Structure formats: C-alpha cells, structure tokens
PDB file of C-alpha atoms in Angstrom:
ATOM      1  CA  MET A 921      16.716  35.046 -16.765  1.00 95.00           C
ATOM      2  CA  LYS A 922      17.576  35.354 -13.108  1.00 96.00           C
ATOM      3  CA  LEU A 923      15.369  32.847 -11.369  1.00 98.00           C
ATOM      4  CA  GLU A 924      13.937  33.903  -8.028  1.00 98.00           C
ATOM      5  CA  LYS A 925      11.705  30.927  -7.217  1.00 98.00           C
ATOM      6  CA  ILE A 926      10.388  27.517  -8.182  1.00 98.00           C
ATOM      7  CA  ILE A 927       6.593  27.173  -8.369  1.00 98.00           C
ATOM      8  CA  THR A 928       4.609  23.956  -8.226  1.00 98.00           C
ATOM      9  CA  LEU A 929       1.042  22.704  -7.624  1.00 97.00           C
ATOM     10  CA  ALA A 930       0.455  20.065  -4.960  1.00 97.00           C
ATOM     11  CA  ASN A 931      -1.700  18.513  -2.270  1.00 97.00           C
ATOM     12  CA  ALA A 932      -1.293  15.587   0.119  1.00 97.00           C
ATOM     13  CA  HIS A 933      -2.133  13.083  -2.633  1.00 95.00           C
ATOM     14  CA  VAL A 934       1.151  13.883  -4.421  1.00 96.00           C
ATOM     15  CA  LYS A 935       3.299  14.387  -1.319  1.00 97.00           C
ATOM     16  CA  ILE A 936       5.745  11.615  -2.246  1.00 97.00           C
ATOM     17  CA  GLN A 937       6.253  13.041  -5.731  1.00 97.00           C
ATOM     18  CA  PHE A 938       6.606  16.553  -4.347  1.00 98.00           C
ATOM     19  CA  SER A 939       9.197  15.356  -1.833  1.00 98.00           C
ATOM     20  CA  ALA A 940      11.282  13.705  -4.545  1.00 98.00           C
ATOM     21  CA  MET A 941      11.033  16.822  -6.709  1.00 98.00           C
ATOM     22  CA  GLU A 942      12.132  19.081  -3.850  1.00 98.00           C
ATOM     23  CA  ARG A 943      15.061  16.840  -2.893  1.00 98.00           C
ATOM     24  CA  SER A 944      16.205  16.562  -6.504  1.00 98.00           C
ATOM     25  CA  LEU A 945      16.177  20.355  -6.801  1.00 98.00           C
ATOM     26  CA  ARG A 946      18.326  20.736  -3.694  1.00 98.00           C
ATOM     27  CA  ALA A 947      20.689  18.031  -4.967  1.00 98.00           C
ATOM     28  CA  THR A 948      21.483  20.219  -8.011  1.00 98.00           C
ATOM     29  CA  GLY A 949      22.656  22.979  -5.669  1.00 98.00           C
ATOM     30  CA  CYS A 950      19.579  25.156  -6.195  1.00 98.00           C
ATOM     31  CA  ASN A 951      18.385  26.721  -2.933  1.00 98.00           C
ATOM     32  CA  LEU A 952      15.639  28.927  -4.331  1.00 98.00           C
ATOM     33  CA  PRO A 953      12.352  29.023  -2.409  1.00 98.00           C
ATOM     34  CA  ILE A 954       9.539  26.778  -3.606  1.00 98.00           C
ATOM     35  CA  TRP A 955       6.141  28.430  -3.879  1.00 98.00           C
ATOM     36  CA  VAL A 956       3.507  25.718  -3.613  1.00 98.00           C
ATOM     37  CA  ILE A 957       0.077  26.431  -5.070  1.00 97.00           C
ATOM     38  CA  PRO A 958      -2.459  24.296  -3.163  1.00 96.00           C
ATOM     39  CA  PHE A 959      -4.489  22.107  -5.526  1.00 94.00           C
ATOM     40  CA  ASN A 960      -7.195  22.053  -2.848  1.00 93.00           C
ATOM     41  CA  ASP A 961      -7.470  22.250   0.942  1.00 93.00           C
ATOM     42  CA  ASP A 962      -5.729  18.884   1.434  1.00 96.00           C
ATOM     43  CA  LYS A 963      -2.337  20.292   2.416  1.00 97.00           C
ATOM     44  CA  PHE A 964       0.685  18.759   4.129  1.00 97.00           C
ATOM     45  CA  ASP A 965       3.751  19.956   6.036  1.00 97.00           C
ATOM     46  CA  LEU A 966       6.271  21.493   3.678  1.00 98.00           C
ATOM     47  CA  PRO A 967      10.071  21.259   3.990  1.00 98.00           C
ATOM     48  CA  ASP A 968      12.296  24.231   4.764  1.00 97.00           C
ATOM     49  CA  ASN A 969      12.297  27.076   2.246  1.00 98.00           C
ATOM     50  CA  SER A 970       8.941  26.006   0.809  1.00 98.00           C
ATOM     51  CA  PHE A 971       5.607  27.656   1.535  1.00 97.00           C
ATOM     52  CA  TRP A 972       1.986  27.598   0.409  1.00 98.00           C
ATOM     53  CA  TRP A 973       1.088  30.352  -2.041  1.00 97.00           C
ATOM     54  CA  GLU A 974      -2.579  31.224  -2.447  1.00 95.00           C
ATOM     55  CA  GLU A 975      -4.200  34.036  -4.408  1.00 94.00           C
ATOM     56  CA  ASP A 976      -7.584  34.205  -2.719  1.00 94.00           C
ATOM     57  CA  GLN A 977      -9.214  36.390  -5.362  1.00 95.00           C
ATOM     58  CA  LEU A 978      -8.173  34.031  -8.145  1.00 94.00           C
ATOM     59  CA  ILE A 979      -9.472  31.020  -6.220  1.00 93.00           C
ATOM     60  CA  GLU A 980     -12.765  32.804  -5.541  1.00 93.00           C
ATOM     61  CA  TRP A 981     -13.160  33.707  -9.241  1.00 94.00           C
ATOM     62  CA  ALA A 982     -12.320  30.137 -10.277  1.00 92.00           C
ATOM     63  CA  LYS A 983     -14.926  28.728  -7.893  1.00 90.00           C
ATOM     64  CA  GLU A 984     -17.554  31.196  -9.088  1.00 92.00           C
ATOM     65  CA  ASN A 985     -16.985  30.025 -12.667  1.00 91.00           C
ATOM     66  CA  ASN A 986     -16.623  26.324 -11.813  1.00 89.00           C
ATOM     67  CA  ILE A 987     -13.039  26.260 -13.095  1.00 89.00           C
ATOM     68  CA  PHE A 988     -11.318  23.080 -11.952  1.00 83.00           C
ATOM     69  CA  GLU A 989      -8.351  23.167  -9.615  1.00 87.00           C
ATOM     70  CA  MET A 990      -5.536  22.615 -12.137  1.00 86.00           C
ATOM     71  CA  CYS A 991      -6.150  26.140 -13.382  1.00 88.00           C
ATOM     72  CA  ARG A 992      -4.906  27.515 -10.082  1.00 92.00           C
ATOM     73  CA  LYS A 993      -1.509  27.492 -11.775  1.00 94.00           C
ATOM     74  CA  TYR A 994      -2.742  30.689 -13.498  1.00 95.00           C
ATOM     75  CA  GLN A 995      -1.177  32.296 -10.413  1.00 96.00           C
ATOM     76  CA  CYS A 996       2.168  31.960 -12.180  1.00 97.00           C
ATOM     77  CA  PHE A 997       1.061  34.618 -14.649  1.00 98.00           C
ATOM     78  CA  PHE A 998       0.914  37.184 -11.848  1.00 97.00           C
ATOM     79  CA  THR A 999       4.617  36.953 -10.964  1.00 98.00           C
ATOM     80  CA  GLN A1000       8.003  36.854 -12.679  1.00 98.00           C
ATOM     81  CA  ASN A1001      11.409  35.127 -12.735  1.00 98.00           C
ATOM     82  CA  TYR A1002      10.132  31.656 -11.942  1.00 98.00           C
ATOM     83  CA  GLN A1003      10.328  28.057 -13.042  1.00 98.00           C
ATOM     84  CA  TYR A1004       7.014  26.218 -12.821  1.00 98.00           C
ATOM     85  CA  VAL A1005       6.986  22.413 -12.560  1.00 98.00           C
ATOM     86  CA  ASP A1006       4.259  19.873 -11.861  1.00 96.00           C
ATOM     87  CA  SER A1007       4.956  17.580  -8.929  1.00 96.00           C
ATOM     88  CA  ASP A1008       5.834  14.633 -11.213  1.00 96.00           C
ATOM     89  CA  ILE A1009       9.141  16.197 -12.227  1.00 98.00           C
ATOM     90  CA  ILE A1010      12.729  15.559 -11.168  1.00 98.00           C
ATOM     91  CA  PHE A1011      15.533  18.087 -11.552  1.00 98.00           C
ATOM     92  CA  ILE A1012      18.812  16.731 -12.857  1.00 97.00           C
ATOM     93  CA  ARG A1013      20.546  20.073 -13.504  1.00 97.00           C
ATOM     94  CA  ASN A1014      20.352  23.388 -11.682  1.00 98.00           C
ATOM     95  CA  PRO A1015      17.619  25.475 -13.379  1.00 98.00           C
ATOM     96  CA  GLU A1016      19.378  28.695 -12.334  1.00 98.00           C
ATOM     97  CA  GLU A1017      22.381  27.750 -14.451  1.00 97.00           C
ATOM     98  CA  VAL A1018      20.387  26.349 -17.376  1.00 97.00           C
ATOM     99  CA  LEU A1019      18.092  29.370 -17.757  1.00 98.00           C
ATOM    100  CA  LYS A1020      20.447  32.234 -16.972  1.00 97.00           C
ATOM    101  CA  ASN A1021      21.099  33.103 -20.635  1.00 96.00           C
ATOM    102  CA  TYR A1022      17.456  33.031 -21.762  1.00 97.00           C
ATOM    103  CA  GLU A1023      14.617  35.526 -21.563  1.00 97.00           C
ATOM    104  CA  GLY A1024      10.884  35.582 -22.139  1.00 97.00           C
ATOM    105  CA  PHE A1025       8.784  32.435 -21.795  1.00 98.00           C
ATOM    106  CA  ILE A1026      10.832  29.228 -21.731  1.00 98.00           C
ATOM    107  CA  SER A1027       9.641  25.692 -22.368  1.00 97.00           C
ATOM    108  CA  SER A1028      11.648  22.480 -22.612  1.00 95.00           C
ATOM    109  CA  CYS A1029       9.181  19.852 -23.810  1.00 95.00           C
ATOM    110  CA  THR A1030       8.684  18.091 -27.148  1.00 94.00           C
ATOM    111  CA  HIS A1031       4.966  18.796 -27.545  1.00 93.00           C
ATOM    112  CA  TRP A1032       5.815  20.538 -30.826  1.00 95.00           C
ATOM    113  CA  ASN A1033       6.374  17.011 -32.152  1.00 93.00           C
ATOM    114  CA  ASN A1034       2.944  15.854 -30.975  1.00 91.00           C
ATOM    115  CA  PRO A1035       0.777  18.861 -30.071  1.00 92.00           C
ATOM    116  CA  ASP A1036      -2.329  16.825 -29.214  1.00 89.00           C
ATOM    117  CA  HIS A1037      -4.170  17.997 -26.096  1.00 91.00           C
ATOM    118  CA  THR A1038      -2.670  21.496 -26.327  1.00 95.00           C
ATOM    119  CA  TYR A1039      -5.447  23.030 -28.434  1.00 96.00           C
ATOM    120  CA  ASN A1040      -9.072  22.699 -29.467  1.00 95.00           C
ATOM    121  CA  ALA A1041     -10.694  23.587 -32.781  1.00 94.00           C
ATOM    122  CA  GLN A1042     -11.038  27.264 -31.889  1.00 93.00           C
ATOM    123  CA  THR A1043      -7.526  27.781 -30.553  1.00 96.00           C
ATOM    124  CA  LYS A1044      -5.922  25.803 -33.375  1.00 96.00           C
ATOM    125  CA  GLN A1045      -7.430  28.221 -35.876  1.00 96.00           C
ATOM    126  CA  TYR A1046      -6.051  31.098 -33.818  1.00 97.00           C
ATOM    127  CA  PHE A1047      -2.555  29.553 -33.655  1.00 97.00           C
ATOM    128  CA  LYS A1048      -2.581  28.911 -37.406  1.00 96.00           C
ATOM    129  CA  SER A1049      -3.571  32.535 -38.034  1.00 96.00           C
ATOM    130  CA  LYS A1050      -0.385  33.646 -36.288  1.00 94.00           C
ATOM    131  CA  SER A1051       2.137  31.329 -37.933  1.00 95.00           C
ATOM    132  CA  THR A1052       2.528  28.361 -40.272  1.00 96.00           C
ATOM    133  CA  ILE A1053       4.937  26.878 -37.730  1.00 96.00           C
ATOM    134  CA  TRP A1054       2.675  27.478 -34.749  1.00 96.00           C
ATOM    135  CA  GLN A1055       3.673  24.118 -33.239  1.00 96.00           C
ATOM    136  CA  ASN A1056       7.050  25.637 -32.274  1.00 95.00           C
ATOM    137  CA  SER A1057       5.328  27.684 -29.588  1.00 95.00           C
ATOM    138  CA  ILE A1058       3.202  24.857 -28.177  1.00 95.00           C
ATOM    139  CA  PHE A1059       4.288  23.514 -24.799  1.00 97.00           C
ATOM    140  CA  ASN A1060       3.368  21.178 -21.979  1.00 95.00           C
ATOM    141  CA  ALA A1061       1.562  23.120 -19.261  1.00 95.00           C
ATOM    142  CA  GLY A1062       3.384  21.148 -16.560  1.00 95.00           C
ATOM    143  CA  GLN A1063       6.764  22.808 -17.130  1.00 97.00           C
ATOM    144  CA  PHE A1064       7.631  26.345 -18.099  1.00 98.00           C
ATOM    145  CA  ALA A1065       9.573  29.378 -16.939  1.00 98.00           C
ATOM    146  CA  CYS A1066       9.116  33.103 -17.447  1.00 98.00           C
ATOM    147  CA  ASP A1067      10.927  36.298 -16.512  1.00 98.00           C
ATOM    148  CA  LYS A1068       7.880  38.568 -16.590  1.00 97.00           C
ATOM    149  CA  ALA A1069       4.324  38.761 -15.285  1.00 98.00           C
ATOM    150  CA  LEU A1070       1.942  38.107 -18.191  1.00 98.00           C
ATOM    151  CA  TYR A1071      -1.380  39.044 -16.570  1.00 98.00           C
ATOM    152  CA  THR A1072      -3.040  40.814 -13.715  1.00 97.00           C
ATOM    153  CA  LEU A1073      -6.147  39.217 -12.243  1.00 96.00           C
ATOM    154  CA  GLU A1074      -8.346  41.828 -13.920  1.00 97.00           C
ATOM    155  CA  ARG A1075      -6.744  41.306 -17.313  1.00 97.00           C
ATOM    156  CA  LEU A1076      -7.087  37.539 -16.902  1.00 97.00           C
ATOM    157  CA  LYS A1077     -10.797  37.960 -16.165  1.00 96.00           C
ATOM    158  CA  GLU A1078     -11.275  40.254 -19.162  1.00 97.00           C
ATOM    159  CA  THR A1079      -9.418  37.902 -21.492  1.00 97.00           C
ATOM    160  CA  SER A1080     -11.357  34.888 -20.259  1.00 95.00           C
ATOM    161  CA  SER A1081     -14.671  36.667 -20.877  1.00 95.00           C
ATOM    162  CA  GLY A1082     -13.742  37.792 -24.388  1.00 95.00           C
ATOM    163  CA  THR A1083     -13.378  36.100 -27.767  1.00 96.00           C
ATOM    164  CA  PHE A1084     -12.259  32.793 -26.250  1.00 96.00           C
ATOM    165  CA  LYS A1085     -14.846  32.603 -23.491  1.00 95.00           C
ATOM    166  CA  LYS A1086     -15.969  29.161 -24.683  1.00 94.00           C
ATOM    167  CA  THR A1087     -12.458  27.769 -24.196  1.00 94.00           C
ATOM    168  CA  LEU A1088     -11.412  29.722 -21.109  1.00 94.00           C
ATOM    169  CA  LEU A1089     -14.664  29.684 -19.146  1.00 93.00           C
ATOM    170  CA  ASP A1090     -17.690  27.904 -20.581  1.00 91.00           C
ATOM    171  CA  LYS A1091     -15.983  24.594 -21.389  1.00 91.00           C
ATOM    172  CA  ILE A1092     -12.740  24.872 -19.457  1.00 89.00           C
ATOM    173  CA  ASN A1093     -13.475  21.647 -17.581  1.00 86.00           C
ATOM    174  CA  ILE A1094     -13.652  19.817 -20.919  1.00 88.00           C
ATOM    175  CA  TYR A1095     -10.630  21.413 -22.611  1.00 82.00           C
ATOM    176  CA  LYS A1096      -8.547  21.488 -19.396  1.00 85.00           C
ATOM    177  CA  ASP A1097      -5.701  23.718 -18.272  1.00 92.00           C
ATOM    178  CA  GLN A1098      -3.242  22.781 -21.015  1.00 94.00           C
ATOM    179  CA  VAL A1099      -5.421  24.209 -23.787  1.00 95.00           C
ATOM    180  CA  ALA A1100      -6.155  27.321 -21.738  1.00 95.00           C
ATOM    181  CA  ILE A1101      -2.571  27.998 -20.669  1.00 96.00           C
ATOM    182  CA  ASN A1102      -1.190  27.612 -24.195  1.00 97.00           C
ATOM    183  CA  LEU A1103      -3.815  30.063 -25.392  1.00 97.00           C
ATOM    184  CA  LEU A1104      -3.239  32.581 -22.602  1.00 97.00           C
ATOM    185  CA  VAL A1105       0.509  32.598 -23.171  1.00 98.00           C
ATOM    186  CA  SER A1106       0.036  33.128 -26.903  1.00 97.00           C
ATOM    187  CA  LEU A1107      -2.467  35.944 -26.330  1.00 97.00           C
ATOM    188  CA  SER A1108       0.066  37.718 -24.100  1.00 97.00           C
ATOM    189  CA  ASN A1109       2.450  37.958 -27.096  1.00 96.00           C
ATOM    190  CA  VAL A1110       5.441  36.969 -24.981  1.00 97.00           C
ATOM    191  CA  LYS A1111       8.312  35.412 -26.922  1.00 95.00           C
ATOM    192  CA  VAL A1112       8.261  31.627 -26.481  1.00 97.00           C
ATOM    193  CA  THR A1113      11.553  29.726 -26.627  1.00 97.00           C
ATOM    194  CA  ASN A1114      11.621  25.932 -26.520  1.00 97.00           C
ATOM    195  CA  LEU A1115      14.990  24.560 -25.446  1.00 97.00           C
ATOM    196  CA  THR A1116      14.460  21.257 -27.293  1.00 97.00           C
ATOM    197  CA  LEU A1117      14.425  23.141 -30.614  1.00 97.00           C
ATOM    198  CA  PRO A1118      17.335  24.831 -32.453  1.00 95.00           C
ATOM    199  CA  PRO A1119      19.635  26.435 -31.606  1.00 95.00           C
ATOM    200  CA  THR A1120      19.732  24.793 -28.142  1.00 95.00           C
ATOM    201  CA  ASN A1121      18.614  21.288 -29.164  1.00 95.00           C
ATOM    202  CA  MET A1122      18.264  19.991 -25.616  1.00 97.00           C
ATOM    203  CA  GLN A1123      17.379  16.311 -25.383  1.00 97.00           C
ATOM    204  CA  SER A1124      13.807  15.433 -24.434  1.00 97.00           C
ATOM    205  CA  THR A1125      12.586  16.107 -20.915  1.00 97.00           C
ATOM    206  CA  TRP A1126       9.776  13.523 -21.214  1.00 96.00           C
ATOM    207  CA  ALA A1127      10.354  10.284 -19.302  1.00 96.00           C
ATOM    208  CA  GLY A1128       8.487   8.322 -21.972  1.00 95.00           C
ATOM    209  CA  ASP A1129      11.321   8.943 -24.436  1.00 95.00           C
ATOM    210  CA  TYR A1130      13.788   6.982 -22.317  1.00 96.00           C
ATOM    211  CA  VAL A1131      12.977   3.292 -22.583  1.00 94.00           C
ATOM    212  CA  GLU A1132      16.476   1.973 -23.316  1.00 95.00           C
ATOM    213  CA  SER A1133      18.562   0.699 -20.402  1.00 94.00           C
ATOM    214  CA  ASN A1134      21.586   2.673 -21.668  1.00 96.00           C
ATOM    215  CA  PHE A1135      19.671   5.895 -22.386  1.00 97.00           C
ATOM    216  CA  GLU A1136      22.340   8.059 -20.722  1.00 96.00           C
ATOM    217  CA  GLU A1137      25.058   6.742 -23.036  1.00 95.00           C
ATOM    218  CA  LEU A1138      22.789   7.138 -26.040  1.00 95.00           C
ATOM    219  CA  TYR A1139      21.384  10.601 -25.413  1.00 96.00           C
ATOM    220  CA  TRP A1140      23.179  12.375 -22.584  1.00 96.00           C
ATOM    221  CA  LYS A1141      26.827  12.310 -23.658  1.00 92.00           C
ATOM    222  CA  ASP A1142      26.879  16.078 -24.109  1.00 90.00           C
ATOM    223  CA  GLU A1143      26.246  17.885 -20.821  1.00 88.00           C
ATOM    224  CA  ASP A1144      25.088  21.060 -22.603  1.00 86.00           C
ATOM    225  CA  HIS A1145      22.322  19.140 -24.387  1.00 92.00           C
ATOM    226  CA  LYS A1146      21.302  17.046 -21.399  1.00 96.00           C
ATOM    227  CA  PRO A1147      17.794  17.867 -20.093  1.00 97.00           C
ATOM    228  CA  TYR A1148      17.632  19.673 -16.783  1.00 98.00           C
ATOM    229  CA  ILE A1149      14.316  18.119 -15.763  1.00 98.00           C
ATOM    230  CA  ILE A1150      12.542  14.820 -16.370  1.00 98.00           C
ATOM    231  CA  HIS A1151       8.746  14.908 -16.547  1.00 97.00           C
ATOM    232  CA  TRP A1152       6.526  11.833 -16.221  1.00 96.00           C
ATOM    233  CA  ALA A1153       3.491  13.585 -17.773  1.00 92.00           C
ATOM    234  CA  GLY A1154       1.038  10.993 -19.034  1.00 88.00           C
ATOM    235  CA  VAL A1155       3.401   8.077 -18.356  1.00 91.00           C
ATOM    236  CA  PRO A1156       1.634   5.370 -16.309  1.00 90.00           C
ATOM    237  CA  LYS A1157       3.378   5.241 -12.952  1.00 87.00           C
ATOM    238  CA  PHE A1158       3.551   1.453 -12.962  1.00 88.00           C
ATOM    239  CA  LEU A1159       5.639   1.267 -16.160  1.00 90.00           C
ATOM    240  CA  LYS A1160       9.129   0.025 -15.309  1.00 91.00           C
ATOM    241  CA  LEU A1161      11.204   2.549 -17.239  1.00 95.00           C
ATOM    242  CA  PRO A1162      14.976   2.763 -16.672  1.00 95.00           C
ATOM    243  CA  VAL A1163      14.671   6.518 -16.161  1.00 96.00           C
ATOM    244  CA  ASN A1164      12.481   5.925 -13.090  1.00 96.00           C
ATOM    245  CA  LYS A1165      15.665   5.519 -11.030  1.00 96.00           C
ATOM    246  CA  TYR A1166      16.028   9.298 -11.162  1.00 97.00           C
ATOM    247  CA  PHE A1167      12.807   9.504  -9.173  1.00 97.00           C
ATOM    248  CA  THR A1168      13.045   6.572  -6.777  1.00 96.00           C
ATOM    249  CA  LYS A1169      16.557   7.415  -5.578  1.00 97.00           C
ATOM    250  CA  PHE A1170      15.118  10.437  -3.759  1.00 98.00           C
ATOM    251  CA  LEU A1171      12.635   8.393  -1.722  1.00 97.00           C
ATOM    252  CA  THR A1172      13.154   7.108   1.796  1.00 97.00           C
ATOM    253  CA  PRO A1173      12.674   3.331   2.323  1.00 97.00           C
ATOM    254  CA  ARG A1174       9.216   3.953   3.776  1.00 97.00           C
ATOM    255  CA  GLU A1175       8.239   6.265   0.917  1.00 97.00           C
ATOM    256  CA  TYR A1176       9.508   3.743  -1.608  1.00 96.00           C
ATOM    257  CA  LYS A1177       7.312   1.026  -0.093  1.00 96.00           C
ATOM    258  CA  GLU A1178       4.313   3.357  -0.109  1.00 95.00           C
ATOM    259  CA  TRP A1179       5.065   4.215  -3.726  1.00 95.00           C
ATOM    260  CA  LEU A1180       5.197   0.548  -4.755  1.00 94.00           C
ATOM    261  CA  ASP A1181       1.832  -0.032  -3.076  1.00 93.00           C
ATOM    262  CA  TYR A1182       0.403   3.004  -4.822  1.00 91.00           C
ATOM    263  CA  ILE A1183       1.537   2.012  -8.324  1.00 90.00           C
ATOM    264  CA  ALA A1184       0.391  -1.589  -7.795  1.00 91.00           C
ATOM    265  CA  LYS A1185      -3.123  -0.286  -7.149  1.00 88.00           C
ATOM    266  CA  GLU A1186      -2.893   1.947 -10.206  1.00 85.00           C
ATOM    267  CA  GLU A1187      -1.812  -0.975 -12.369  1.00 83.00           C
ATOM    268  CA  GLN A1188      -4.723  -3.093 -11.152  1.00 80.00           C
ATOM    269  CA  GLN A1189      -7.161  -0.275 -11.824  1.00 79.00           C
ATOM    270  CA  ASN A1190      -5.743   0.061 -15.320  1.00 74.00           C
ATOM    271  CA  LYS A1191      -6.242  -3.667 -15.946  1.00 72.00           C
ATOM    272  CA  ASN A1192      -9.820  -3.449 -14.657  1.00 65.00           C
ATOM    273  CA  ILE A1193     -10.568  -0.538 -16.975  1.00 62.00           C
ATOM    274  CA  SER A1194      -9.016  -2.338 -19.954  1.00 56.00           C
ATOM    275  CA  LEU A1195     -11.045  -5.465 -19.235  1.00 48.00           C
ATOM    276  CA  ARG A1196     -14.243  -3.441 -18.845  1.00 56.00           C
ATOM    277  CA  ASN A1197     -13.608  -1.598 -22.129  1.00 57.00           C
ATOM    278  CA  PHE A1198     -12.931  -4.906 -23.877  1.00 44.00           C
ATOM    279  CA  LYS A1199     -16.219  -6.350 -22.585  1.00 49.00           C
ATOM    280  CA  ILE A1200     -18.086  -3.246 -23.752  1.00 53.00           C
ATOM    281  CA  LYS A1201     -16.601  -3.600 -27.238  1.00 47.00           C
ATOM    282  CA  ILE A1202     -17.554  -7.293 -27.376  1.00 48.00           C
ATOM    283  CA  HIS A1203     -21.092  -6.459 -26.235  1.00 42.00           C
ATOM    284  CA  ARG A1204     -21.458  -3.783 -28.912  1.00 49.00           C
ATOM    285  CA  PHE A1205     -20.072  -6.125 -31.542  1.00 41.00           C
ATOM    286  CA  LYS A1206     -22.602  -8.811 -30.586  1.00 47.00           C
ATOM    287  CA  LYS A1207     -25.443  -6.270 -30.699  1.00 48.00           C
ATOM    288  CA  ALA A1208     -24.296  -5.160 -34.130  1.00 46.00           C
ATOM    289  CA  LEU A1209     -24.339  -8.763 -35.380  1.00 41.00           C
ATOM    290  CA  GLU A1210     -27.797  -9.320 -33.972  1.00 49.00           C
ATOM    291  CA  SER A1211     -29.135  -6.310 -35.820  1.00 53.00           C
ATOM    292  CA  VAL A1212     -27.785  -7.463 -39.197  1.00 47.00           C
TER     293      VAL A1212
END
C-alpha cells in the first residue's frame, strides 16, 4: 500500500489529543497530509499540511436519518490509500514504512481476542455464516487503513437501507459506529488483514495492554514486531499507565497542565458515577429485602 494521507475525526474538544497525534506522526518522519473529518461544527485552527474534509451530501444524509456524528468517518470509504486513526492515537513508527508491503483493508488491533462491541445479534449471525474464524476479521473502528474505495455514497445508502437496515439506520445510535463499520467492511468483501495476527504478529496497539513499567523491554525488543501506533480506546484517561509517556511527551507545558486538569475532572466524574451506582444497588437491595 502506498499511503497518500492520514485521516482522523476531531473537534475542539479533542484538540490536545489531535495535536499530540499530529506531532507524533511528524516525529516518525511522515509528512503526509492529514484529512480531518469534523465531528461537528466546533472546529479549531489546524497545523500545516492538515485540512478539514467534509462530504456535505453524507452529512446531510446522516442528519436526515439521525445518524450520530461518529459515523461521519464513513467518508473514509469514499477514498483510497489512507490510514484512519481516532484522535486518541500516537504514532511510534512511520505508517508509510509499516504498510508499504500490505494491500486491502489493514487493521492492527487485538479485538479478535475480545470482539465485544463490534457486533450485535444480527451481524454476529452474518459473520458466523461467512467463517468459523470470523473473529480474525473483526477490528477496532478507531484504527484502520485501506488501499481502495469501498463505497460510493449511493451504494452506502442502498446498503444501509437493505437487509441490515435495523443495524445501519434504525438503531445505529444504539449499536454505534463500530458495529456498523465492521459490518460495512465485511459486506464490501475486501480482504481484511490484521497485523497482530500471523504471519506478522505485531505486538498490541492498545494502551491498556501496557501496564508494566518495563513494557518496552518485555514486548518491544524486536523492531519488526513493535506496534506502529498506540491507541487509548476505552482506557480511562486518568489511569496512570507507563505507556502514557508516549502521549504526554508531545504536549507543551501549557497543554500538559490543561490535560491534567481535564483528567482530574474526568476522574472525579467517574467516582461520582461509581458512588451513585453503588447507592442505587443498595437501594434496590433494601427494596428487595422489604418485599420478602
């Protein structure tokens, strides 16, 4: 695959994460343009060689069908030779070099090991009808690359209104983009290659797998098997993981302070939610005892 661009999804809320992602990419020596899909109208000033990329007809169709903003990353399916990453990703190797010998649709996550949240009842039956090892083609919708356009807007509309209308339109805001994108990629019949599986056997790209202080010595001795991105998908931002240094080193002192303030608020919110859930459970338990 000859990469031509990096694609991401962002708004002002994730500006700090976007900035770290962009700087990490440049630090690998990759100077490809970054196409930024706006999550909503809350934009910010982009650095050099980055620009906002909007497909007005797709956005209009999504709004007409009440499809939430994460699905704007469908735009990726209209182009080719790209690496898509969510904003909570850091590059640690040049994606141009890593992907140059691969073709088709490329993933690098370990969702095959835990495919939860990548399917619903309907799509799981479909995946199982295609293969007994369907998990090999499951991927995290926050990181993927492809050398070909998989859909036109019209074909996307037709597919979404067909057999899987419940998943792709009617209940998309329940099943979310990850279920939809896994399904759409499978329906396109593109070959899916996951770099964390044989024969490549790349080490995990998920930040949550690196909790040891000496994780580099343990897992990254071999440069060829070292991940080229680290993704914090689903990892609470306030967790003090050793791998977080790969993110924070790309922040300015002011950004770092803002980030610490941000994650402190997130941690407090998490504690409040946990306490509220605990109180709800206690209340239900008491009610159950009273009814005995």
